[in-house]
CSV table of C-alpha atoms in Angstrom, one decimal:
chain,number,residue,atom,x,y,z
N,947,UNK,CA,-25.0,13.5,7.0
N,948,UNK,CA,-27.8,13.4,5.2
N,949,UNK,CA,-29.6,10.7,3.2
N,950,UNK,CA,-28.7,12.6,-0.2
N,951,UNK,CA,-25.1,13.0,0.9
N,952,UNK,CA,-24.9,9.3,1.5
N,953,UNK,CA,-26.6,8.2,-1.5
N,954,UNK,CA,-24.0,10.7,-3.4
N,955,UNK,CA,-21.3,9.0,-2.0
N,956,UNK,CA,-22.3,5.4,-2.8
N,957,UNK,CA,-23.0,6.6,-6.5
N,958,UNK,CA,-19.5,8.3,-6.3
N,959,UNK,CA,-17.8,4.7,-5.1
N,960,UNK,CA,-19.7,3.0,-7.5
N,961,UNK,CA,-18.6,5.0,-10.4
N,962,UNK,CA,-15.1,5.2,-9.7
N,963,UNK,CA,-14.9,1.4,-8.9
N,964,UNK,CA,-16.8,1.0,-12.4
N,965,UNK,CA,-13.9,3.5,-14.0
N,966,UNK,CA,-11.1,1.4,-12.3
N,967,UNK,CA,-12.1,-1.7,-13.6
N,968,UNK,CA,-12.6,-0.1,-17.2
N,969,UNK,CA,-9.3,1.6,-17.2
N,970,UNK,CA,-7.7,-1.7,-16.0
N,971,UNK,CA,-9.5,-3.8,-18.7
N,972,UNK,CA,-8.4,-1.2,-21.5
N,973,UNK,CA,-4.9,-1.0,-19.9
N,974,UNK,CA,-4.3,-5.0,-21.2
N,975,UNK,CA,-5.6,-3.8,-24.9
N,976,UNK,CA,-3.0,-0.8,-24.4
N,977,UNK,CA,-0.2,-2.9,-23.3
N,978,UNK,CA,-0.4,-5.1,-26.3
N,979,UNK,CA,-0.9,-2.3,-28.7
N,980,UNK,CA,2.3,-0.4,-27.2
N,981,UNK,CA,4.2,-3.7,-27.4
N,982,UNK,CA,3.4,-4.3,-30.7
N,983,UNK,CA,4.2,-0.5,-31.7
N,984,UNK,CA,7.8,-0.5,-29.9
N,985,UNK,CA,8.6,-4.3,-31.8
N,986,UNK,CA,7.1,-3.1,-34.8
N,987,UNK,CA,4.3,-5.3,-35.0
N,988,UNK,CA,0.6,-4.6,-35.4
N,989,UNK,CA,-0.8,-6.3,-32.5
N,990,UNK,CA,-4.3,-7.4,-31.6
N,991,UNK,CA,-6.8,-6.3,-34.5
N,992,UNK,CA,-9.3,-9.4,-35.1
N,993,UNK,CA,-11.9,-8.4,-32.3
N,994,UNK,CA,-13.8,-5.4,-33.8
N,995,UNK,CA,-12.1,-2.4,-35.2
N,996,UNK,CA,-8.7,-2.2,-34.2
N,997,UNK,CA,-9.2,-4.9,-32.0
N,998,UNK,CA,-10.9,-2.9,-29.3
N,999,UNK,CA,-13.1,-5.8,-28.2
N,1000,UNK,CA,-10.2,-7.8,-27.3
N,1001,UNK,CA,-10.4,-7.4,-23.7
N,1002,UNK,CA,-13.8,-8.8,-23.9
N,1003,UNK,CA,-12.4,-11.6,-25.5
N,1004,UNK,CA,-9.9,-12.0,-23.1
N,1005,UNK,CA,-12.1,-12.0,-20.2
N,1006,UNK,CA,-14.6,-14.4,-21.9
N,1007,UNK,CA,-11.6,-16.6,-22.5
N,1008,UNK,CA,-10.3,-16.1,-18.8
N,1009,UNK,CA,-14.0,-17.0,-17.2
N,1010,UNK,CA,-14.5,-20.0,-19.6
N,1011,UNK,CA,-11.0,-21.9,-18.7
N,1012,UNK,CA,-11.2,-24.8,-16.8
N,1013,UNK,CA,-10.7,-24.2,-12.9
N,1014,UNK,CA,-7.6,-26.2,-11.7
N,1015,UNK,CA,-7.1,-26.2,-7.7
N,1016,UNK,CA,-4.0,-28.6,-7.2
N,1017,UNK,CA,-4.9,-31.5,-4.6
N,1018,UNK,CA,-1.6,-30.7,-2.4
N,1019,UNK,CA,-2.5,-27.1,-2.1
N,1020,UNK,CA,-4.1,-25.3,0.8
N,1021,UNK,CA,-7.5,-25.0,-0.5
N,1022,UNK,CA,-9.0,-22.1,1.6
N,1023,UNK,CA,-5.7,-20.1,1.1
N,1024,UNK,CA,-5.2,-20.8,-2.2
N,1025,UNK,CA,-8.9,-19.3,-3.1
N,1026,UNK,CA,-8.4,-16.3,-0.5
N,1027,UNK,CA,-5.1,-15.1,-2.3
N,1028,UNK,CA,-6.3,-13.8,-5.4
N,1029,UNK,CA,-9.0,-12.2,-3.7
N,1030,UNK,CA,-6.9,-10.5,-1.0
N,1031,UNK,CA,-4.8,-9.0,-4.0
N,1032,UNK,CA,-7.8,-7.6,-5.8
N,1033,UNK,CA,-9.2,-6.2,-2.5
N,1034,UNK,CA,-6.4,-4.1,-1.7
N,1035,UNK,CA,-6.0,-3.0,-5.6
N,1036,UNK,CA,-9.4,-1.8,-5.3
N,1037,UNK,CA,-9.0,0.1,-2.3
N,1038,UNK,CA,-6.5,2.7,-2.8
N,1039,UNK,CA,-9.0,4.7,-4.9
N,1040,UNK,CA,-10.8,6.0,-1.8
N,1041,UNK,CA,-8.8,8.8,-1.3
N,1042,UNK,CA,-7.5,9.9,-4.7
N,1043,UNK,CA,-9.2,13.6,-5.5
N,1044,UNK,CA,-10.6,13.1,-8.9
N,1045,UNK,CA,-11.4,16.5,-9.6
N,1046,UNK,CA,-12.3,20.1,-7.8
N,1047,UNK,CA,-15.5,20.2,-6.2
N,1048,UNK,CA,-18.6,20.5,-8.1
N,1049,UNK,CA,-21.4,23.2,-7.2
N,1050,UNK,CA,-24.9,22.0,-8.1
N,1051,UNK,CA,-27.7,24.3,-6.7
N,1052,UNK,CA,-25.8,25.6,-3.8
N,1053,UNK,CA,-24.6,22.0,-2.5
N,1054,UNK,CA,-21.2,21.3,-2.6
N,1055,UNK,CA,-20.1,17.9,-4.6
N,1056,UNK,CA,-16.4,17.0,-3.6
N,1057,UNK,CA,-15.0,14.5,-6.5
N,1058,UNK,CA,-13.4,12.5,-3.8
N,1059,UNK,CA,-14.7,9.9,-1.9
N,1060,UNK,CA,-13.1,10.6,1.2
N,1061,UNK,CA,-10.6,13.2,2.4
N,1062,UNK,CA,-8.8,11.1,5.0
N,1063,UNK,CA,-6.6,13.8,7.4
N,1064,UNK,CA,-4.0,10.7,7.3
N,1065,UNK,CA,-4.7,10.0,3.3
N,1066,UNK,CA,-1.1,9.2,2.5
N,1067,UNK,CA,-0.9,6.9,5.5
N,1068,UNK,CA,-3.9,5.2,4.2
N,1069,UNK,CA,-2.4,4.7,1.1
N,1070,UNK,CA,1.0,3.8,2.2
N,1071,UNK,CA,-0.9,1.0,4.7
N,1072,UNK,CA,-3.1,-0.5,1.8
N,1073,UNK,CA,0.1,-0.9,-0.1
N,1074,UNK,CA,2.2,-2.5,2.2
N,1075,UNK,CA,-0.7,-5.2,2.5
N,1076,UNK,CA,-0.8,-5.6,-1.1
N,1077,UNK,CA,2.0,-8.2,-0.9
N,1078,UNK,CA,-0.2,-10.6,1.4
N,1079,UNK,CA,-2.2,-11.5,-1.4
N,1080,UNK,CA,0.8,-12.7,-3.4
N,1081,UNK,CA,2.3,-14.3,-0.6
N,1082,UNK,CA,-0.5,-16.6,0.5
N,1083,UNK,CA,-1.3,-17.4,-3.1
N,1084,UNK,CA,2.6,-18.3,-3.5
N,1085,UNK,CA,2.4,-20.3,-0.7
N,1086,UNK,CA,-0.7,-22.2,-0.7
N,1087,UNK,CA,0.2,-23.4,-3.8
N,1088,UNK,CA,2.4,-25.7,-2.4
N,1089,UNK,CA,4.9,-25.4,-5.4
N,1090,UNK,CA,8.6,-24.3,-5.1
N,1091,UNK,CA,8.6,-21.9,-8.0
N,1092,UNK,CA,5.6,-20.4,-6.4
N,1093,UNK,CA,7.2,-20.1,-3.1
N,1094,UNK,CA,10.2,-18.3,-4.6
N,1095,UNK,CA,8.1,-15.8,-6.4
N,1096,UNK,CA,5.9,-15.2,-3.2
N,1097,UNK,CA,9.1,-14.7,-1.0
N,1098,UNK,CA,10.7,-12.8,-3.7
N,1099,UNK,CA,7.7,-10.5,-4.1
N,1100,UNK,CA,7.7,-9.9,-0.3
N,1101,UNK,CA,11.3,-8.9,0.2
N,1102,UNK,CA,11.2,-6.7,-2.8
N,1103,UNK,CA,8.1,-5.0,-1.4
N,1104,UNK,CA,9.7,-4.6,2.1
N,1105,UNK,CA,13.0,-3.4,0.4
N,1106,UNK,CA,11.3,-0.5,-1.7
N,1107,UNK,CA,9.0,0.6,0.7
N,1108,UNK,CA,11.7,2.3,2.8
N,1109,UNK,CA,12.7,4.2,0.0
N,1110,UNK,CA,9.1,5.0,-1.0
N,1111,UNK,CA,8.3,6.2,2.5
N,1112,UNK,CA,11.4,8.7,2.9
N,1113,UNK,CA,10.7,10.0,-0.4
N,1114,UNK,CA,7.1,10.6,0.6
N,1115,UNK,CA,8.3,12.2,3.9
N,1116,UNK,CA,10.3,14.8,2.0
N,1117,UNK,CA,7.0,15.3,0.1
N,1118,UNK,CA,5.3,15.8,3.1
N,1119,UNK,CA,7.6,18.3,4.7
N,1120,UNK,CA,7.1,20.7,1.8
N,1121,UNK,CA,3.3,20.3,1.2
N,1122,UNK,CA,2.7,20.0,5.1
N,1123,UNK,CA,-0.1,17.9,5.0
N,1124,UNK,CA,-1.2,14.6,4.7
N,1125,UNK,CA,-4.4,14.9,3.0
N,1126,UNK,CA,-4.3,14.0,-0.9
N,1127,UNK,CA,-7.4,16.7,-1.3
N,1128,UNK,CA,-4.9,19.3,0.2
N,1129,UNK,CA,-2.1,18.4,-1.7
N,1130,UNK,CA,-3.8,18.7,-5.1
N,1131,UNK,CA,-5.2,22.0,-4.2
N,1132,UNK,CA,-1.9,22.9,-3.2
N,1133,UNK,CA,-0.6,22.8,-6.7
N,1134,UNK,CA,-2.5,25.4,-8.8
N,1135,UNK,CA,-1.8,26.4,-12.5
N,1136,UNK,CA,2.1,25.2,-12.7
N,1137,UNK,CA,3.0,25.2,-9.1
N,1138,UNK,CA,3.4,21.5,-9.3
N,1139,UNK,CA,5.7,19.5,-6.5
N,1140,UNK,CA,7.7,17.9,-9.3
N,1141,UNK,CA,9.7,21.1,-9.4
N,1142,UNK,CA,10.3,21.5,-5.7
N,1143,UNK,CA,10.9,17.5,-5.4
N,1144,UNK,CA,12.6,16.1,-8.3
N,1145,UNK,CA,14.7,13.6,-6.7
N,1146,UNK,CA,11.9,12.5,-4.6
N,1147,UNK,CA,9.8,12.1,-7.7
N,1148,UNK,CA,12.5,10.1,-9.4
N,1149,UNK,CA,12.7,7.9,-5.9
N,1150,UNK,CA,9.0,7.5,-5.8
N,1151,UNK,CA,8.3,6.3,-9.5
N,1152,UNK,CA,11.0,4.0,-9.3
N,1153,UNK,CA,9.9,2.3,-6.0
N,1154,UNK,CA,6.5,2.3,-7.8
N,1155,UNK,CA,7.4,0.3,-10.6
N,1156,UNK,CA,8.8,-2.1,-7.8
N,1157,UNK,CA,5.8,-1.9,-5.9
N,1158,UNK,CA,3.6,-2.8,-8.7
N,1159,UNK,CA,5.7,-5.7,-9.9
N,1160,UNK,CA,5.9,-4.3,-13.2
N,1161,UNK,CA,9.3,-4.8,-15.6
N,1162,UNK,CA,12.1,-4.2,-14.9
N,1163,UNK,CA,11.1,-5.1,-11.5
N,1164,UNK,CA,8.8,-8.2,-12.2
N,1165,UNK,CA,11.3,-11.0,-10.7
N,1166,UNK,CA,8.4,-12.4,-8.5
N,1167,UNK,CA,7.1,-13.9,-11.8
N,1168,UNK,CA,10.3,-13.9,-13.9
N,1169,UNK,CA,9.2,-16.7,-16.5
N,1170,UNK,CA,13.0,-17.5,-17.3
N,1171,UNK,CA,13.6,-18.8,-13.9
N,1172,UNK,CA,10.5,-19.3,-12.2
N,1173,UNK,CA,8.0,-20.9,-14.8
N,1174,UNK,CA,5.4,-18.2,-13.9
N,1175,UNK,CA,6.5,-17.3,-10.5
N,1176,UNK,CA,3.5,-16.7,-7.8
N,1177,UNK,CA,0.5,-17.7,-10.0
N,1178,UNK,CA,2.4,-21.1,-11.8
N,1179,UNK,CA,-0.4,-23.1,-10.3
N,1180,UNK,CA,-3.3,-20.8,-11.0
N,1181,UNK,CA,-5.6,-21.1,-14.0
N,1182,UNK,CA,-9.0,-19.4,-15.1
N,1183,UNK,CA,-10.2,-16.2,-13.4
N,1184,UNK,CA,-8.1,-16.4,-10.3
N,1185,UNK,CA,-5.0,-16.3,-12.5
N,1186,UNK,CA,-7.0,-13.5,-14.3
N,1187,UNK,CA,-7.6,-11.7,-10.7
N,1188,UNK,CA,-3.8,-11.7,-10.1
N,1189,UNK,CA,-3.2,-10.2,-13.6
N,1190,UNK,CA,-6.0,-7.6,-13.1
N,1191,UNK,CA,-4.9,-6.6,-9.6
N,1192,UNK,CA,-1.6,-5.8,-11.4
N,1193,UNK,CA,-3.2,-3.5,-13.9
N,1194,UNK,CA,-5.4,-2.0,-11.2
N,1195,UNK,CA,-2.3,-1.0,-9.2
N,1196,UNK,CA,-0.7,0.6,-12.2
N,1197,UNK,CA,-3.7,2.7,-12.8
N,1198,UNK,CA,-3.7,3.6,-9.0
N,1199,UNK,CA,-0.1,4.3,-8.9
N,1200,UNK,CA,-0.1,6.7,-11.7
N,1201,UNK,CA,-3.1,8.2,-10.3
N,1202,UNK,CA,-1.0,8.9,-7.1
N,1203,UNK,CA,2.0,10.2,-9.1
N,1204,UNK,CA,0.0,12.5,-11.0
N,1205,UNK,CA,-1.6,13.7,-7.7
N,1206,UNK,CA,1.5,13.9,-5.7
N,1207,UNK,CA,4.2,15.4,-8.0
N,1208,UNK,CA,2.1,16.6,-11.4
N,1209,UNK,CA,-0.6,18.7,-9.8
N,1210,UNK,CA,-3.5,16.1,-9.9
N,1211,UNK,CA,-6.5,17.9,-11.6
N,1212,UNK,CA,-4.5,21.3,-12.0
N,1213,UNK,CA,-3.3,22.4,-15.4
N,1214,UNK,CA,-1.3,26.0,-16.2
N,1215,UNK,CA,-3.4,28.9,-17.5
N,1216,UNK,CA,-6.9,27.1,-17.3
N,1217,UNK,CA,-8.1,29.5,-14.8
N,1218,UNK,CA,-7.7,32.2,-17.0
N,1219,UNK,CA,-10.2,30.6,-19.5
N,1220,UNK,CA,-12.8,29.0,-17.6
N,1221,UNK,CA,-14.4,30.5,-14.4
N,1222,UNK,CA,-17.5,28.3,-13.8
N,1223,UNK,CA,-16.6,25.6,-11.1
N,1224,UNK,CA,-18.7,22.9,-12.8
N,1225,UNK,CA,-16.7,23.1,-15.9
N,1226,UNK,CA,-13.4,23.4,-14.1
N,1227,UNK,CA,-14.4,20.3,-12.5
N,1228,UNK,CA,-15.1,18.4,-15.5
N,1229,UNK,CA,-11.9,19.6,-17.2
N,1230,UNK,CA,-9.8,19.1,-14.0
N,1231,UNK,CA,-11.1,15.1,-14.4
N,1232,UNK,CA,-10.2,15.3,-18.1
N,1233,UNK,CA,-6.8,16.6,-17.0
N,1234,UNK,CA,-6.2,14.0,-14.4
N,1235,UNK,CA,-7.0,11.3,-16.7
N,1236,UNK,CA,-4.5,12.5,-19.3
N,1237,UNK,CA,-2.0,12.8,-16.7
N,1238,UNK,CA,-2.7,9.0,-15.8
N,1239,UNK,CA,-3.0,8.0,-19.1
N,1240,UNK,CA,0.5,9.3,-19.7
N,1241,UNK,CA,2.0,7.4,-16.6
N,1242,UNK,CA,0.2,4.1,-17.5
N,1243,UNK,CA,2.0,4.7,-20.9
N,1244,UNK,CA,5.4,5.2,-19.2
N,1245,UNK,CA,4.8,1.8,-17.3
N,1246,UNK,CA,4.2,0.0,-20.6
N,1247,UNK,CA,7.1,2.0,-22.3
N,1248,UNK,CA,9.8,0.9,-19.5
N,1249,UNK,CA,8.3,-2.7,-19.6
N,1250,UNK,CA,8.9,-3.2,-23.2
N,1251,UNK,CA,12.5,-1.4,-23.2
N,1252,UNK,CA,14.3,-2.4,-20.4
N,1253,UNK,CA,15.9,-5.9,-19.4
N,1254,UNK,CA,15.0,-7.4,-16.0
N,1255,UNK,CA,17.2,-6.9,-13.1
N,1256,UNK,CA,18.9,-9.9,-11.6
N,1257,UNK,CA,18.0,-10.2,-7.9
N,1258,UNK,CA,21.0,-9.0,-6.4
N,1259,UNK,CA,21.3,-5.7,-8.5
N,1260,UNK,CA,17.5,-5.3,-7.4
N,1261,UNK,CA,18.6,-5.0,-3.8
N,1262,UNK,CA,21.7,-3.1,-4.6
N,1263,UNK,CA,19.7,-0.7,-6.2
N,1264,UNK,CA,16.9,-0.7,-3.4
N,1265,UNK,CA,19.4,-0.7,-0.2
N,1266,UNK,CA,22.6,1.3,-1.6
N,1267,UNK,CA,21.2,3.3,-3.7
N,1268,UNK,CA,17.7,4.5,-3.2
N,1269,UNK,CA,17.5,4.8,0.3
N,1270,UNK,CA,20.6,6.9,1.1
N,1271,UNK,CA,19.8,9.2,-1.9
N,1272,UNK,CA,16.3,9.7,-0.5
N,1273,UNK,CA,17.8,10.4,3.2
N,1274,UNK,CA,19.9,12.7,1.2
N,1275,UNK,CA,16.8,14.5,-0.2
N,1276,UNK,CA,15.4,14.4,2.9
N,1277,UNK,CA,18.2,16.3,4.6
N,1278,UNK,CA,18.5,18.8,1.7
N,1279,UNK,CA,14.7,19.3,1.8
N,1280,UNK,CA,14.9,20.1,5.5
N,1281,UNK,CA,18.0,22.4,5.1
N,1282,UNK,CA,16.4,24.3,2.4
N,1283,UNK,CA,13.0,24.8,4.4
N,1284,UNK,CA,15.4,26.0,7.4
N,1285,UNK,CA,17.7,28.0,5.7
N,1286,UNK,CA,16.8,31.2,7.1
N,1287,UNK,CA,17.5,30.1,10.5
N,1288,UNK,CA,20.7,28.3,9.7
N,1289,UNK,CA,21.8,31.5,8.1
N,1290,UNK,CA,21.2,33.6,11.1
N,1291,UNK,CA,22.4,30.7,13.2
N,1292,UNK,CA,25.7,30.8,11.3
N,1293,UNK,CA,26.1,34.5,10.0
N,1294,UNK,CA,25.0,36.6,13.2
T,392,UNK,CA,-24.9,4.4,19.8
T,393,UNK,CA,-23.0,3.0,16.8
T,394,UNK,CA,-19.5,3.3,18.3
T,395,UNK,CA,-20.7,1.2,21.2
T,396,UNK,CA,-21.9,-1.8,18.7
T,397,UNK,CA,-18.7,-1.3,16.9
T,398,UNK,CA,-16.7,-1.6,20.0
T,399,UNK,CA,-18.3,-4.9,21.1
T,400,UNK,CA,-17.9,-6.2,17.4
T,401,UNK,CA,-14.3,-5.2,17.3
T,402,UNK,CA,-13.8,-6.7,20.9
T,403,UNK,CA,-15.4,-9.9,19.9
T,404,UNK,CA,-13.2,-10.1,16.7
T,405,UNK,CA,-10.2,-9.4,18.5
T,406,UNK,CA,-10.4,-12.2,21.0
T,407,UNK,CA,-11.8,-14.9,18.6
T,408,UNK,CA,-8.7,-13.9,16.2
T,409,UNK,CA,-6.3,-14.0,19.2
T,410,UNK,CA,-7.4,-17.4,20.3
T,411,UNK,CA,-7.4,-18.5,16.8
T,412,UNK,CA,-3.6,-17.5,16.7
T,413,UNK,CA,-3.1,-19.9,19.5
T,414,UNK,CA,-5.5,-22.6,18.4
T,415,UNK,CA,-4.6,-23.1,14.8
T,416,UNK,CA,-2.5,-26.0,14.2
T,417,UNK,CA,-1.0,-24.4,11.0
T,418,UNK,CA,2.0,-21.9,11.7
T,419,UNK,CA,0.9,-19.8,8.6
T,420,UNK,CA,-2.8,-19.7,9.8
T,421,UNK,CA,-1.7,-18.4,13.1
T,422,UNK,CA,0.3,-15.4,11.5
T,423,UNK,CA,-2.5,-14.7,9.1
T,424,UNK,CA,-5.0,-14.5,12.2
T,425,UNK,CA,-2.3,-12.5,13.9
T,426,UNK,CA,-2.9,-10.1,11.2
T,427,UNK,CA,-6.5,-10.0,11.5
T,428,UNK,CA,-6.0,-9.2,15.3
T,429,UNK,CA,-3.9,-6.3,14.3
T,430,UNK,CA,-6.7,-4.8,12.3
T,431,UNK,CA,-9.2,-5.3,14.7
T,432,UNK,CA,-6.7,-3.4,17.1
T,433,UNK,CA,-6.3,-0.7,14.6
T,434,UNK,CA,-10.3,-0.4,14.4
T,435,UNK,CA,-10.0,0.3,18.2
T,436,UNK,CA,-7.9,3.1,17.8
T,437,UNK,CA,-9.8,4.7,15.0
T,438,UNK,CA,-12.9,4.4,17.7
T,439,UNK,CA,-10.7,6.2,20.1
T,440,UNK,CA,-10.2,8.9,17.2
T,441,UNK,CA,-6.3,8.0,16.9
T,442,UNK,CA,-6.3,7.7,13.2
T,443,UNK,CA,-2.5,8.5,13.0
T,444,UNK,CA,-1.8,5.3,15.4
T,445,UNK,CA,-4.2,3.1,13.7
T,446,UNK,CA,-2.5,4.0,10.2
T,447,UNK,CA,0.8,3.5,11.8
T,448,UNK,CA,-0.1,0.4,13.7
T,449,UNK,CA,-1.4,-1.3,10.1
T,450,UNK,CA,1.7,-0.2,8.2
T,451,UNK,CA,4.5,-1.1,11.0
T,452,UNK,CA,2.7,-4.3,12.3
T,453,UNK,CA,0.6,-5.8,9.7
T,454,UNK,CA,2.6,-4.4,6.5
T,455,UNK,CA,6.1,-4.6,7.6
T,456,UNK,CA,6.8,-7.2,10.7
T,457,UNK,CA,4.1,-9.8,10.1
T,458,UNK,CA,5.3,-10.1,6.4
T,459,UNK,CA,8.6,-10.8,7.8
T,460,UNK,CA,7.3,-13.4,10.0
T,461,UNK,CA,5.2,-14.7,7.1
T,462,UNK,CA,8.8,-14.8,5.2
T,463,UNK,CA,10.6,-16.6,7.7
T,464,UNK,CA,7.8,-19.3,8.5
T,465,UNK,CA,7.2,-19.9,4.8
T,466,UNK,CA,11.1,-20.5,4.3
T,467,UNK,CA,11.2,-22.9,7.5
T,468,UNK,CA,7.9,-24.6,6.1
T,469,UNK,CA,6.9,-25.8,9.4
T,470,UNK,CA,4.0,-28.3,9.5
T,471,UNK,CA,2.3,-30.7,11.9
T,472,UNK,CA,5.0,-33.4,11.1
T,473,UNK,CA,7.9,-31.2,12.3
T,474,UNK,CA,6.2,-30.1,15.5
T,475,UNK,CA,8.3,-31.5,18.4
T,476,UNK,CA,6.1,-33.8,20.4
T,477,UNK,CA,6.0,-32.3,24.0
T,478,UNK,CA,5.0,-34.7,26.8
T,479,UNK,CA,1.8,-34.7,28.8
T,480,UNK,CA,3.4,-33.5,31.8
T,481,UNK,CA,4.3,-30.4,29.9
T,482,UNK,CA,1.1,-29.5,28.8
T,483,UNK,CA,-0.4,-30.0,32.2
T,484,UNK,CA,2.0,-27.7,33.8
T,485,UNK,CA,1.3,-25.2,31.0
T,486,UNK,CA,-2.4,-25.4,31.7
T,487,UNK,CA,-2.1,-25.0,35.4
T,488,UNK,CA,0.6,-21.9,35.2
T,489,UNK,CA,-1.6,-20.1,32.9
T,490,UNK,CA,-4.6,-20.8,34.6
T,491,UNK,CA,-3.3,-19.6,37.5
T,492,UNK,CA,-2.3,-16.3,35.9
T,493,UNK,CA,-5.7,-16.0,34.7
T,494,UNK,CA,-7.3,-16.2,38.2
T,495,UNK,CA,-4.7,-13.7,39.6
T,496,UNK,CA,-5.4,-11.3,36.7
T,497,UNK,CA,-9.2,-11.8,37.3
T,498,UNK,CA,-8.8,-11.2,41.2
T,499,UNK,CA,-6.9,-8.0,40.8
T,500,UNK,CA,-9.0,-6.5,38.2
T,501,UNK,CA,-12.3,-7.4,40.2
T,502,UNK,CA,-10.4,-5.4,43.3
T,503,UNK,CA,-9.4,-2.4,41.0
T,504,UNK,CA,-11.4,0.8,41.0
T,505,UNK,CA,-11.5,2.9,38.0
T,506,UNK,CA,-8.9,5.1,37.5
T,507,UNK,CA,-9.5,9.0,37.4
T,508,UNK,CA,-7.4,10.9,35.1
T,509,UNK,CA,-6.1,14.4,36.7
T,510,UNK,CA,-6.2,16.1,33.3
T,511,UNK,CA,-9.1,16.8,31.3
T,512,UNK,CA,-9.0,14.3,28.3
T,513,UNK,CA,-8.7,16.0,24.9
T,514,UNK,CA,-10.3,13.9,22.5
T,515,UNK,CA,-8.3,15.4,19.5
T,516,UNK,CA,-5.0,14.5,21.0
T,517,UNK,CA,-4.8,11.6,18.5
T,518,UNK,CA,-5.0,13.7,15.5
T,519,UNK,CA,-1.8,14.1,13.7
T,520,UNK,CA,-0.9,17.5,14.3
T,521,UNK,CA,-1.9,17.6,18.2
T,522,UNK,CA,0.3,14.2,18.3
T,523,UNK,CA,3.7,15.7,16.3
T,524,UNK,CA,3.2,19.1,18.4
T,525,UNK,CA,3.2,17.1,21.7
T,526,UNK,CA,6.0,14.8,20.6
T,527,UNK,CA,8.3,17.5,19.1
T,528,UNK,CA,7.6,19.9,21.8
T,529,UNK,CA,6.7,18.4,25.3
T,530,UNK,CA,8.4,15.1,24.7
T,531,UNK,CA,11.2,15.8,22.7
T,532,UNK,CA,14.0,14.3,24.5
T,533,UNK,CA,12.4,10.9,25.2
T,534,UNK,CA,11.3,11.0,21.6
T,535,UNK,CA,14.9,11.2,20.6
T,536,UNK,CA,16.6,8.8,23.0
T,537,UNK,CA,13.8,6.4,21.8
T,538,UNK,CA,15.6,6.7,18.4
T,539,UNK,CA,19.2,6.0,19.9
T,540,UNK,CA,17.3,2.8,21.1
T,541,UNK,CA,16.4,1.6,17.9
T,542,UNK,CA,19.7,2.9,16.1
T,543,UNK,CA,21.3,0.3,18.9
T,544,UNK,CA,19.2,-2.5,17.7
T,545,UNK,CA,20.1,-1.9,14.0
T,546,UNK,CA,23.9,-1.8,14.5
T,547,UNK,CA,23.5,-5.0,16.8
T,548,UNK,CA,21.4,-6.6,14.0
T,549,UNK,CA,23.8,-5.8,11.4
T,550,UNK,CA,26.9,-7.2,13.4
T,551,UNK,CA,24.9,-10.3,14.2
T,552,UNK,CA,24.5,-10.6,10.2
T,553,UNK,CA,27.9,-10.4,9.2
T,554,UNK,CA,29.7,-13.8,8.4
T,555,UNK,CA,32.5,-13.1,10.0
T,556,UNK,CA,33.7,-10.6,12.5
T,557,UNK,CA,37.3,-9.6,12.5
């Protein structure tokens, strides 16, 4: 591990951190514009041309608002809650391959911070920790609505993690690796995993909606029943952290869906026109971001189209539909992979 | 060299968080300290080159079981007022019992010799490929039997959760 390698990694971490924050910031603007488009309105258009400075105005507003900490709350945990939420949201970007390796002056520069050989498990672990921020924040507020929101969030996350894990296991069976870099590299051209695992993809994207607490699964912050849900008592930038973490989670989920099922940085026919590895890396980065933008759009499209589930419907969908379907997917995948052995066993 | 320092740091943190689990008055704080203890133990697994075990430890213990613990404790809303008052005799006998356990443990560890392993230790055994091969080739039967144990536990939980058994 040389010094230049270390410096390169630090720079990469900073760039990806900055991009994550930038994308999350502009997702708030995109959300407003898409909501306006779907409801036949104009949306924010006052701050700057087409309102593109709106996120800045929002951020300034968030920072300038008065900070309220309820006197009956558990002060330390009340402050830690949004921090944990933000931390776990930012931790997942580490294992995502943002593009193929660059080659400058004979040295390989991978566009992935670290290619863990247990990348999927790392991702899954960080996702399962994400609920702590909401639970701690909701409980520490010492408010019944916040507590109900926190409890809804935790039971929802635990329920949907099971189906998500089972759909990922089917994917791991077909790819034969747990490293995200390897999964992205194994889908050249149009050999995307979505064609091999269509049912798995469907289950995964539904669970991703539930894990990010996005509509139609946003029961933890259901305003018609729970005032504001787990962040009822929060104000100023602490509230901003909770909301911002949701947008970061959405960005990372879109990146994970693109990498797992839609070829990551790969694009059909591109190897025929571009041969220079550095240009391929740059184009791969652009393609990945195109896919991510599309999935962020899908997240918003669904939010402004579908009504919210009722809580018993949510649990029924999770335990009685998605888990049996993902087990079926697992069995069918295993059967297809072992088809020659089964054929020989029964025919001969 | 750096792993030695990391080992001491992680051990110190594990013991500190572990004692905070017992010492903190608020049950929610106890659970959160227990989560931190699990993280330090996962760090120990990484130092032993058992990354799979570390990841699964975090997913299962910190990500699932402790969330359920926290869930139940938050619902019960335990705090200092609801804690039952324990008599001084109970506290004294608990101190004597745990103190004598400490004496026994220290005494037995003092006389123990270092275990010499018969097989040469394979440092890559904790990597996921080797672990999978070992589990599904050499220890297939125990591995599958343990899954029956889990199934039995699950059926039992469903039976207990049913409102009326006909």
